[in-house]
Tab-separated table of C-alpha atoms in Angstrom:
chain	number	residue	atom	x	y	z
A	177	UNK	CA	0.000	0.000	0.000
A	178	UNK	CA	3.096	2.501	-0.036
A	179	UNK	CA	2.180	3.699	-3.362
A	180	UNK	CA	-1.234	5.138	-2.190
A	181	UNK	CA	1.469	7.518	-0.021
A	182	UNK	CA	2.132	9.492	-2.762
A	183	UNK	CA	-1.588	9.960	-4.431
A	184	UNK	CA	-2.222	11.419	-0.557
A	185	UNK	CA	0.460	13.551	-0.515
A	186	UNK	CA	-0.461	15.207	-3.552
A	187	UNK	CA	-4.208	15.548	-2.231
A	188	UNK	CA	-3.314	17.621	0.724
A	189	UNK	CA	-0.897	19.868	-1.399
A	190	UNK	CA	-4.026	20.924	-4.223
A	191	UNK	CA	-6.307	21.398	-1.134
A	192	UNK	CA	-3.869	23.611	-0.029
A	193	UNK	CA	-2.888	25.848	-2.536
A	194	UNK	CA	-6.761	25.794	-3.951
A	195	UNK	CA	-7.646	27.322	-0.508
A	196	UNK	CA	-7.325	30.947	-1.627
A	197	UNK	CA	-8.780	30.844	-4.990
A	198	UNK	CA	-11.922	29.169	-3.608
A	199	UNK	CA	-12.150	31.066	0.093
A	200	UNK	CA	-14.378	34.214	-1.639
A	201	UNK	CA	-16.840	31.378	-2.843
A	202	UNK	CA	-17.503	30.185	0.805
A	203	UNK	CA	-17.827	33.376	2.137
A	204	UNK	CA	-20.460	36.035	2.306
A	205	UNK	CA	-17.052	39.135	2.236
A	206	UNK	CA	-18.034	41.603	-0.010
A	207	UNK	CA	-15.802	41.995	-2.978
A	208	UNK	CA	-14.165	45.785	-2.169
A	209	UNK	CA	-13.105	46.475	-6.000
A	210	UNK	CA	-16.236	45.109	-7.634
A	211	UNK	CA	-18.607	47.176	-5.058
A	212	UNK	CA	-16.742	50.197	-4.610
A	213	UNK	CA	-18.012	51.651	-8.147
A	214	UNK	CA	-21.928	50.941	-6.751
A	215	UNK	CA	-21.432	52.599	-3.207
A	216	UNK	CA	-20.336	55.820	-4.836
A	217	UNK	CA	-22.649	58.688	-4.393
A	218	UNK	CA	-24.410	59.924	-7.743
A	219	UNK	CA	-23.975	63.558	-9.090
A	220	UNK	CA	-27.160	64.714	-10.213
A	221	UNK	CA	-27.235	68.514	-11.922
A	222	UNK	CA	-28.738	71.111	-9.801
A	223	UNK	CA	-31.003	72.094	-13.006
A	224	UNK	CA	-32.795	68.449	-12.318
A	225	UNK	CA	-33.431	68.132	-8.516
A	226	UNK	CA	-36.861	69.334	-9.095
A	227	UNK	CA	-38.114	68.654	-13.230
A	228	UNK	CA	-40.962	70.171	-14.239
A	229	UNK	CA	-44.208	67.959	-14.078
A	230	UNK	CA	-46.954	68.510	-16.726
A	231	UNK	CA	-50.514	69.682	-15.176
A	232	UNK	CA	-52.420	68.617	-18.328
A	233	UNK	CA	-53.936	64.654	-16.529
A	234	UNK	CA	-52.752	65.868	-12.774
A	235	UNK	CA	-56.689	64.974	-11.132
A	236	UNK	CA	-57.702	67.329	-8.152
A	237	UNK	CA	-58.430	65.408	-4.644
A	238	UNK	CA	-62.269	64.479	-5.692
A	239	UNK	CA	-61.998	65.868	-8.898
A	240	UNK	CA	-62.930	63.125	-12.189
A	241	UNK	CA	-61.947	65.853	-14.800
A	242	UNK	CA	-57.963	66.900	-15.391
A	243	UNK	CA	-57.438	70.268	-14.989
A	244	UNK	CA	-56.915	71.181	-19.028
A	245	UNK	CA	-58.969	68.161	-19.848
A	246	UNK	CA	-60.451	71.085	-22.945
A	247	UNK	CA	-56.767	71.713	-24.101
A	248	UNK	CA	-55.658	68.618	-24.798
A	249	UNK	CA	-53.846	68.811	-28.444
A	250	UNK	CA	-54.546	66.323	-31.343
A	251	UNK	CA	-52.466	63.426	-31.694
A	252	UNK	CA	-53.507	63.807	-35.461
A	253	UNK	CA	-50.550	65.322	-37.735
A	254	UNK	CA	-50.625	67.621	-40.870
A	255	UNK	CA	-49.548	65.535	-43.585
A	256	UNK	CA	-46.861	66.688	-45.917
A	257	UNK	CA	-48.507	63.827	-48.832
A	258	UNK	CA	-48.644	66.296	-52.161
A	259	UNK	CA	-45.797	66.456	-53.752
A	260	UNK	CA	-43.507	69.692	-52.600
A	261	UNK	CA	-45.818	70.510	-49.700
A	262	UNK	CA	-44.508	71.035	-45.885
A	263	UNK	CA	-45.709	72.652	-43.127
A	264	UNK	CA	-43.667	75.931	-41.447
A	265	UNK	CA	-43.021	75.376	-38.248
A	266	UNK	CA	-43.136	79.531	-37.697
A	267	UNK	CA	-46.388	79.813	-38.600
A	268	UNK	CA	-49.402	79.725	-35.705
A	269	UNK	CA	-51.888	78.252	-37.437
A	270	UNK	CA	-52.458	74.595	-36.629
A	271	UNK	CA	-54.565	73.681	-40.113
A	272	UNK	CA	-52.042	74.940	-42.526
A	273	UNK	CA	-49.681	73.374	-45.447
A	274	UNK	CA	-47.070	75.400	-47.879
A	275	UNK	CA	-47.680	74.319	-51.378
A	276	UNK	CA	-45.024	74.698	-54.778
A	277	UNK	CA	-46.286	73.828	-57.396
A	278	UNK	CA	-45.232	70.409	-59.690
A	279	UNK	CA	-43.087	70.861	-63.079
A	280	UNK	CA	-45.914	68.966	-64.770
A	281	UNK	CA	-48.520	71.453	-63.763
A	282	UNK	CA	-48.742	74.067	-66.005
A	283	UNK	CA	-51.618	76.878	-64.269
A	284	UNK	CA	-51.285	76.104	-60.319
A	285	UNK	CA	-54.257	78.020	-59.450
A	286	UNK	CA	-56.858	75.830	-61.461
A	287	UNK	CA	-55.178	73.070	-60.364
A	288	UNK	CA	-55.995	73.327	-56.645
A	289	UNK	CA	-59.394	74.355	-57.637
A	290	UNK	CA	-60.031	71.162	-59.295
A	291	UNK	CA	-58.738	69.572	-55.883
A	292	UNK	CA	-60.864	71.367	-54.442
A	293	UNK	CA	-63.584	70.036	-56.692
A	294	UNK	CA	-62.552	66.879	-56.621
A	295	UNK	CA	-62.460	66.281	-52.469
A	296	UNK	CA	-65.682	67.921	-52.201
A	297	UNK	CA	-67.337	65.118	-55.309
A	298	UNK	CA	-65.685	62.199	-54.646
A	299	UNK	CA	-66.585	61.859	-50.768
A	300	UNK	CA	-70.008	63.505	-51.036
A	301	UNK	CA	-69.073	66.758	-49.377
A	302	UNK	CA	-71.850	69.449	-49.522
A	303	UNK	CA	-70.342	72.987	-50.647
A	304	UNK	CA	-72.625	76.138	-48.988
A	305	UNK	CA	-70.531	79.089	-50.736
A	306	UNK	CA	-67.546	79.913	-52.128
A	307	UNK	CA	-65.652	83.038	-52.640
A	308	UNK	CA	-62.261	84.102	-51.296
A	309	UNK	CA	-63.076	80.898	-49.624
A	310	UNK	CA	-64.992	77.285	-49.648
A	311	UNK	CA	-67.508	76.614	-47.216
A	312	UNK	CA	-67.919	73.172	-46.876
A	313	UNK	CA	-70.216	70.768	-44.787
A	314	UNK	CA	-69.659	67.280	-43.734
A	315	UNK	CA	-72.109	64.526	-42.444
A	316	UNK	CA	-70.169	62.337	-40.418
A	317	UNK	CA	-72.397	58.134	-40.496
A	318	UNK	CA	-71.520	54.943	-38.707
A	319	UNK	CA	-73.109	51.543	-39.630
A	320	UNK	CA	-75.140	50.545	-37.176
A	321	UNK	CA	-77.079	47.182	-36.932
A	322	UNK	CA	-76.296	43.802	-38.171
A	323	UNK	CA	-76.870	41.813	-41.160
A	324	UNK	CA	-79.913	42.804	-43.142
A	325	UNK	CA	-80.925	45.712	-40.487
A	326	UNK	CA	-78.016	47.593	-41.112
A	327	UNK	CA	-78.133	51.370	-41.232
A	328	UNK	CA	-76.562	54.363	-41.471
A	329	UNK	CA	-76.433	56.711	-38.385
A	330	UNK	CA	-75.609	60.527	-38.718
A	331	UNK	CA	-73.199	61.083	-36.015
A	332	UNK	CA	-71.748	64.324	-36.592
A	333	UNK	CA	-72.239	68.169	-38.929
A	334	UNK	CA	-68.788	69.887	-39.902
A	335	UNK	CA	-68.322	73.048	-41.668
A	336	UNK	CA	-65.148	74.492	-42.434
A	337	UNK	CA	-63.723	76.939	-44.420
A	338	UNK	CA	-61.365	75.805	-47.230
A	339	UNK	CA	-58.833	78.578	-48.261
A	340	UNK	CA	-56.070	78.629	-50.283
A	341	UNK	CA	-53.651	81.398	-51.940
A	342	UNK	CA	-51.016	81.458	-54.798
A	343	UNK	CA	-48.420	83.962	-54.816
A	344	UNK	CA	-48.550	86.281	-57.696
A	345	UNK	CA	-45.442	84.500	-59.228
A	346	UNK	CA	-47.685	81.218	-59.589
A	347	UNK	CA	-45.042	78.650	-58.054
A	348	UNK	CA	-45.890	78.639	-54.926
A	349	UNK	CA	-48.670	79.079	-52.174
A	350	UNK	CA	-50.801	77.960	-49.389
A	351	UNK	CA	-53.909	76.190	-47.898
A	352	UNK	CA	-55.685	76.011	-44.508
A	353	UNK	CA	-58.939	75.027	-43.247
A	354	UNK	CA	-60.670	77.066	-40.639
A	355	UNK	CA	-63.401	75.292	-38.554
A	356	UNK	CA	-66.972	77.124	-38.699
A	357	UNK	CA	-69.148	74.591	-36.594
A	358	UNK	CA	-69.495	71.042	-35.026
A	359	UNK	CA	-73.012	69.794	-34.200
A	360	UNK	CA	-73.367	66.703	-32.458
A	361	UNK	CA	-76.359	64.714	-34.241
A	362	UNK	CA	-76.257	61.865	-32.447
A	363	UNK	CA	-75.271	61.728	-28.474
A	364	UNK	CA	-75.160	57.945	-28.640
A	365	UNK	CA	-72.823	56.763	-31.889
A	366	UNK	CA	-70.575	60.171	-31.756
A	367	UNK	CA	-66.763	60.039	-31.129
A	368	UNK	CA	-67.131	60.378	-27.283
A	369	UNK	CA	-64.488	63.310	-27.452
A	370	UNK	CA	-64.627	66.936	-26.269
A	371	UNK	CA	-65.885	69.445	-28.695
A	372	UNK	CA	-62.578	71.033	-29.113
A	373	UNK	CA	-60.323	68.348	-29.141
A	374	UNK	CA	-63.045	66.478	-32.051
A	375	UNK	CA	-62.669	70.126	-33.963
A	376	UNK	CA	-58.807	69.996	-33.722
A	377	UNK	CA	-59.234	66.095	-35.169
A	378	UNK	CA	-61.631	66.627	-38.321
A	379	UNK	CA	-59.623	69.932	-38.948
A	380	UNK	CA	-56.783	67.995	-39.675
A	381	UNK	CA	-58.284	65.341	-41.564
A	382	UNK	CA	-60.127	67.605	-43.396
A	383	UNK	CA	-56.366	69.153	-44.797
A	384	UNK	CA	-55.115	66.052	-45.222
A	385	UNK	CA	-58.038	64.641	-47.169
A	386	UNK	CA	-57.288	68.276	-49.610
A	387	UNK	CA	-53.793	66.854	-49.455
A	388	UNK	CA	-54.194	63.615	-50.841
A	389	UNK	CA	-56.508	65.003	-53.834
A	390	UNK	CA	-54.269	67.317	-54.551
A	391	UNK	CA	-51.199	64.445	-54.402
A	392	UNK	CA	-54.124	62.326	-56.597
A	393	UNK	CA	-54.564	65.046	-59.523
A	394	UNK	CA	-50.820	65.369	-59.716
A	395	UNK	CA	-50.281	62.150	-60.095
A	396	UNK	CA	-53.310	62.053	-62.857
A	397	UNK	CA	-51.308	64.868	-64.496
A	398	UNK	CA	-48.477	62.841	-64.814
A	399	UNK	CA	-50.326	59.733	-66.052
A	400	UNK	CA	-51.910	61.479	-68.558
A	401	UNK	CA	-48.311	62.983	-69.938
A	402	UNK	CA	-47.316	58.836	-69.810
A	403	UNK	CA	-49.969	57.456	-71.526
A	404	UNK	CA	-51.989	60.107	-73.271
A	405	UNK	CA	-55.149	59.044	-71.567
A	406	UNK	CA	-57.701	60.563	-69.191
A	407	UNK	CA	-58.078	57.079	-67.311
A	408	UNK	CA	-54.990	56.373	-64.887
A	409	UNK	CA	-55.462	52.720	-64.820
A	410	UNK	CA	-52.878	50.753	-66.219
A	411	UNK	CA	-51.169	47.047	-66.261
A	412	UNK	CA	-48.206	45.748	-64.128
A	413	UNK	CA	-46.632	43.802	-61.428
A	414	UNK	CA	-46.876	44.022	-58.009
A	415	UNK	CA	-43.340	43.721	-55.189
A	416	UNK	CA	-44.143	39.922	-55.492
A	417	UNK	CA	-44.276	39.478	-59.273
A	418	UNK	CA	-47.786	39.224	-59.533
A	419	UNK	CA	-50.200	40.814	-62.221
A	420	UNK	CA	-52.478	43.463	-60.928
A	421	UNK	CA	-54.280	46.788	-61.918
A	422	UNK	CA	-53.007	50.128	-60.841
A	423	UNK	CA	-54.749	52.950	-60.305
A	424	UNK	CA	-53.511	56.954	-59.112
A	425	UNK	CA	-57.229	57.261	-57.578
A	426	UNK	CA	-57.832	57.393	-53.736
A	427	UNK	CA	-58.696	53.900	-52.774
A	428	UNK	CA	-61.987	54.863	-50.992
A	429	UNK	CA	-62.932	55.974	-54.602
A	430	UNK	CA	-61.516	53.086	-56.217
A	431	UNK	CA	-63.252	50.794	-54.142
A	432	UNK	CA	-66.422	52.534	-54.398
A	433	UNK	CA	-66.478	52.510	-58.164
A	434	UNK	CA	-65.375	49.137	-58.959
A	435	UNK	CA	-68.162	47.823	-57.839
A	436	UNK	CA	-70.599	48.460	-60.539
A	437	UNK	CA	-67.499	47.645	-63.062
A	438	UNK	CA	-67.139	44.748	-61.523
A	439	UNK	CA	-71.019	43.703	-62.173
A	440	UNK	CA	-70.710	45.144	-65.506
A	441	UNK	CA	-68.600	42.147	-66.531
A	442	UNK	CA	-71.035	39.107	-64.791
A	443	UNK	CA	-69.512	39.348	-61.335
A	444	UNK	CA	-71.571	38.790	-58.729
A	445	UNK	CA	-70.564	40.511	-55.691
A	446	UNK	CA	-71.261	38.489	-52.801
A	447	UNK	CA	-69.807	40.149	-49.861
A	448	UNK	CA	-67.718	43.452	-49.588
A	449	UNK	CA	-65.229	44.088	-46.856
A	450	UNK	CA	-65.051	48.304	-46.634
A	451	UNK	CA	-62.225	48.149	-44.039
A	452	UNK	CA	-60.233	45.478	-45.917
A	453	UNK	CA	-61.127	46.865	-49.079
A	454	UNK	CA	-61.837	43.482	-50.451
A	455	UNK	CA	-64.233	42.248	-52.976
A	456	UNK	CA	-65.884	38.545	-52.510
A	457	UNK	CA	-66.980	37.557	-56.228
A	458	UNK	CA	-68.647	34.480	-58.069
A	459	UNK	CA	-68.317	34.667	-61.458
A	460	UNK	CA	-70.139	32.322	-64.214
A	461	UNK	CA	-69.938	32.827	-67.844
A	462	UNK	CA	-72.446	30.396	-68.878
A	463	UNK	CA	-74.962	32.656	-66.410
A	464	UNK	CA	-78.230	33.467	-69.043
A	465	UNK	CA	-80.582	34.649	-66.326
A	466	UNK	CA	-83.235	37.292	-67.566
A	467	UNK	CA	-82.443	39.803	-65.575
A	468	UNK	CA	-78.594	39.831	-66.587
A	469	UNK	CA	-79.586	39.720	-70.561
A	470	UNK	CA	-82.304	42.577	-69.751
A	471	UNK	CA	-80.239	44.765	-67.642
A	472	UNK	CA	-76.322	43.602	-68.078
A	473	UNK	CA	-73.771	44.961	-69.788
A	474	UNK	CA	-72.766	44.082	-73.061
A	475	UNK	CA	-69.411	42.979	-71.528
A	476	UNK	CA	-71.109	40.775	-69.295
A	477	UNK	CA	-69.542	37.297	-69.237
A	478	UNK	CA	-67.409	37.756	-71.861
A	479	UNK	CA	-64.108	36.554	-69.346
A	480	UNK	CA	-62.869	33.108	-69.851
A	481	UNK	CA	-62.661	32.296	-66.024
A	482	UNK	CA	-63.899	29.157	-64.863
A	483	UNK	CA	-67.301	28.989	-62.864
A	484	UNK	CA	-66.458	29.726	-59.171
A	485	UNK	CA	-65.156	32.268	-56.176
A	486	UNK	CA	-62.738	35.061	-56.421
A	487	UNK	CA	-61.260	37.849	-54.880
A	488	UNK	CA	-60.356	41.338	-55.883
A	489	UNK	CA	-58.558	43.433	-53.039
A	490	UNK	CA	-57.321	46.407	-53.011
A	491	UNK	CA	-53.739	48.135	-51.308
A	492	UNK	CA	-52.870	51.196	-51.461
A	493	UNK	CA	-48.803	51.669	-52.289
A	494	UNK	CA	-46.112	54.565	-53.052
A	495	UNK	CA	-47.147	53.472	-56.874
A	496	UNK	CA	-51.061	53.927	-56.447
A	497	UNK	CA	-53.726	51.812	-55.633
A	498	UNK	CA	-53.230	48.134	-56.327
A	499	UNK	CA	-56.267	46.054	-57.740
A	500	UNK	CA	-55.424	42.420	-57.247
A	501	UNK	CA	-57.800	39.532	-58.526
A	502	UNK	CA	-57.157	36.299	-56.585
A	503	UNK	CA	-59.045	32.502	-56.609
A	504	UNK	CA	-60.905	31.567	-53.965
A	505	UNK	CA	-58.231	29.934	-52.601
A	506	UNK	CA	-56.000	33.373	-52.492
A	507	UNK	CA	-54.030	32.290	-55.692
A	508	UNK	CA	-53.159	35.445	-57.825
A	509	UNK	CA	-54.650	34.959	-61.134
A	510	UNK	CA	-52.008	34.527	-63.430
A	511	UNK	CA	-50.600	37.735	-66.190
A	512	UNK	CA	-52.895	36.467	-69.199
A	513	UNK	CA	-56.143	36.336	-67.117
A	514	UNK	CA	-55.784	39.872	-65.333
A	515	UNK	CA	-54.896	41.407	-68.724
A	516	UNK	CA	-58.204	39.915	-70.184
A	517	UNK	CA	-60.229	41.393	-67.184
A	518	UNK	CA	-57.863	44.851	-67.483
A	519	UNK	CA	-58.843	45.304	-70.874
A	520	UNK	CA	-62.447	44.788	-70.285
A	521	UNK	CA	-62.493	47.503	-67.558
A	522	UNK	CA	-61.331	49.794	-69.574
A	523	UNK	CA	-63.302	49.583	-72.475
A	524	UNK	CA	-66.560	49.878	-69.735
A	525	UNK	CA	-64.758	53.070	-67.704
A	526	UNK	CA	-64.091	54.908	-71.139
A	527	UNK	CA	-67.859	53.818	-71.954
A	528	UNK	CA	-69.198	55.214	-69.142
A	529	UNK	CA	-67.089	58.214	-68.502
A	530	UNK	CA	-65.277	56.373	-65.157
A	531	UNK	CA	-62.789	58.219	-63.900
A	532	UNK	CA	-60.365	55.527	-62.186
């Protein structure tokens, strides 16, 4: 058993020397150079020993209101969306975007006047006057009501003043809306907001609507210099590859007029999704029903697409709107069909006098 003597030895001499590497693990002494950083006493500037606190949601003892519960500012921003628009930050008013006009437009004036016309037409706006300015009145609805007792609730009456000025020079100018009046028309399905914080809110989408026809006739200007045509739809690919239908309208308006196009060539349009902007469809060209051969189109069924469901869904991108025409399965429809259903819709919108 001598040679175990050794083995032992050796033991007691690792035990030894692994004492002080290991001692800190077994004992609750602080560490002096890894604490000493934590222990020191923080500077804080004397500017921040008391920061401001805001007032505007500070609640009184018994008190269920904050104390500028009126003054509370729109999260809503001015939008700079027409092309060469911004908003000076030196300026007080709160409704207000700087306009220069596009290369492409030749007579700015007219131009914003037919923005002007064309926000007020496409989204059913009610004009009262105009003059140095443009009085305009808008019924606010909600959808109240399920399946077939749906209605339509008035909610809300704004009237604002639309005004815009070109400098004498013609590149350049301005536009602001100036609220007139908010009536609340219905206590129960109205925005549950103060009056002056819903002003501030419909003010600003009011501008930014204006802004967004304004973008929309520039960008019908420029289509019309591309393709010599008064109808901005045209044919092409979306980021994916897929076919689909592009148009420089305002999707609301897009979506609201493709619907009767749509039943102009035999679809039948069995649900619509106003928030998804999606079409539900059956289509069936062997369909000879009276009413369709009394009533139809003459383009009615003239598509090559098998019997069944389909969807057409619209998306709104930097390029335009995007009209994409899917199986019921949420296949895109391949280049050859599209093109047959792209030039059917046109030949009904330059029919009809569409303007998509």
């Amino acid at each position: 058993m001598k040679y175990l003597k050794p083995a032992i030895l050796v033991t007691l001499v690792s035990l030894t020397t692994g004492c002080t590497s290991v001692k800190n693990w077994l004992t609750d002494t602080p560490n002096v150079k890894n604490t000493k950083q934590s222990t020191d006493t923080l500077v804080v500037p004397e500017s921040l020993n008391a920061p401001a606190k805001s007032t505007e949601f500070y609640l009184a003892n018994n008190s269920k209101t904050a104390k500028n519960s009126e003054v509370i500012t729109s999260p809503s921003s001015v939008l700079e969306i027409f092309q060469g628009s911004w908003v000076n930050s030196d300026d007080s008013h709160p409704y207000k975007i700087m306009l220069e006009k596009p290369q492409q437009v030749d007579d700015f004036s007219p131009f914003i006047e037919q923005g002007v016309n064309g926000l007020i037409n496409s989204r059913g706006y009610n004009l009262l006057n105009s003059g140095d300015s443009h009085r305009i009145e808008v019924i606010k609805t909600v959808e109240v009501g399920f399946w077939f007792w749906t209605r339509e609730v008035e909610t809300e009456r704004f009237v604002f003043d639309l005004t815009y000025n070109v400098q004498p020079h013609g590149r350049s100018g301005e536009a602001f809306v100036t609220p007139v009046k908010l009536e609340m028309l219905s206590k129960t399905h109205a925005p549950k907001f103060s009056k002056e914080y819903r002003t501030q809110q419909l003010a600003i989408e009011m501008l930014n609507q204006f802004s967004l026809e304004l973008d929309y006739q520039y960008r019908v200007v420029v289509q019309k210099q591309r393709v010599l045509t008064d109808v901005s739809l045209v044919l092409g690919t979306n980021p994916a590859g897929d076919s689909v239908i592009t148009s420089q309208r305002d999707i609301l308006f897009v979506f609201k007029k493709l619907e009767d196009v749509l039943e102009d060539l035999g679809f039948n349009i069995e649900e619509e999704d106003k928030k998804l902007f999606l079409y539900t469809l059956t289509y069936d060209k062997n369909d000879k029903s009276i009413w369709g051969s009394a009533f139809g189109s003459e383009y009615q069924n003239q598509l090559s697409l098998d019997a069944g469901e389909y969807e057409a869904v619209l998306v709104t991108t930097i390029d335009g709107v995007y009209i994409q025409f899917t199986d019921k399965e949420g296949k895109p429809l391949p280049q050859s069909q599209v093109q047959e259903i792209y030039n059917l819709i046109i030949k009904v919108v330059k029919e009809e006098e569409i303007e998509l």
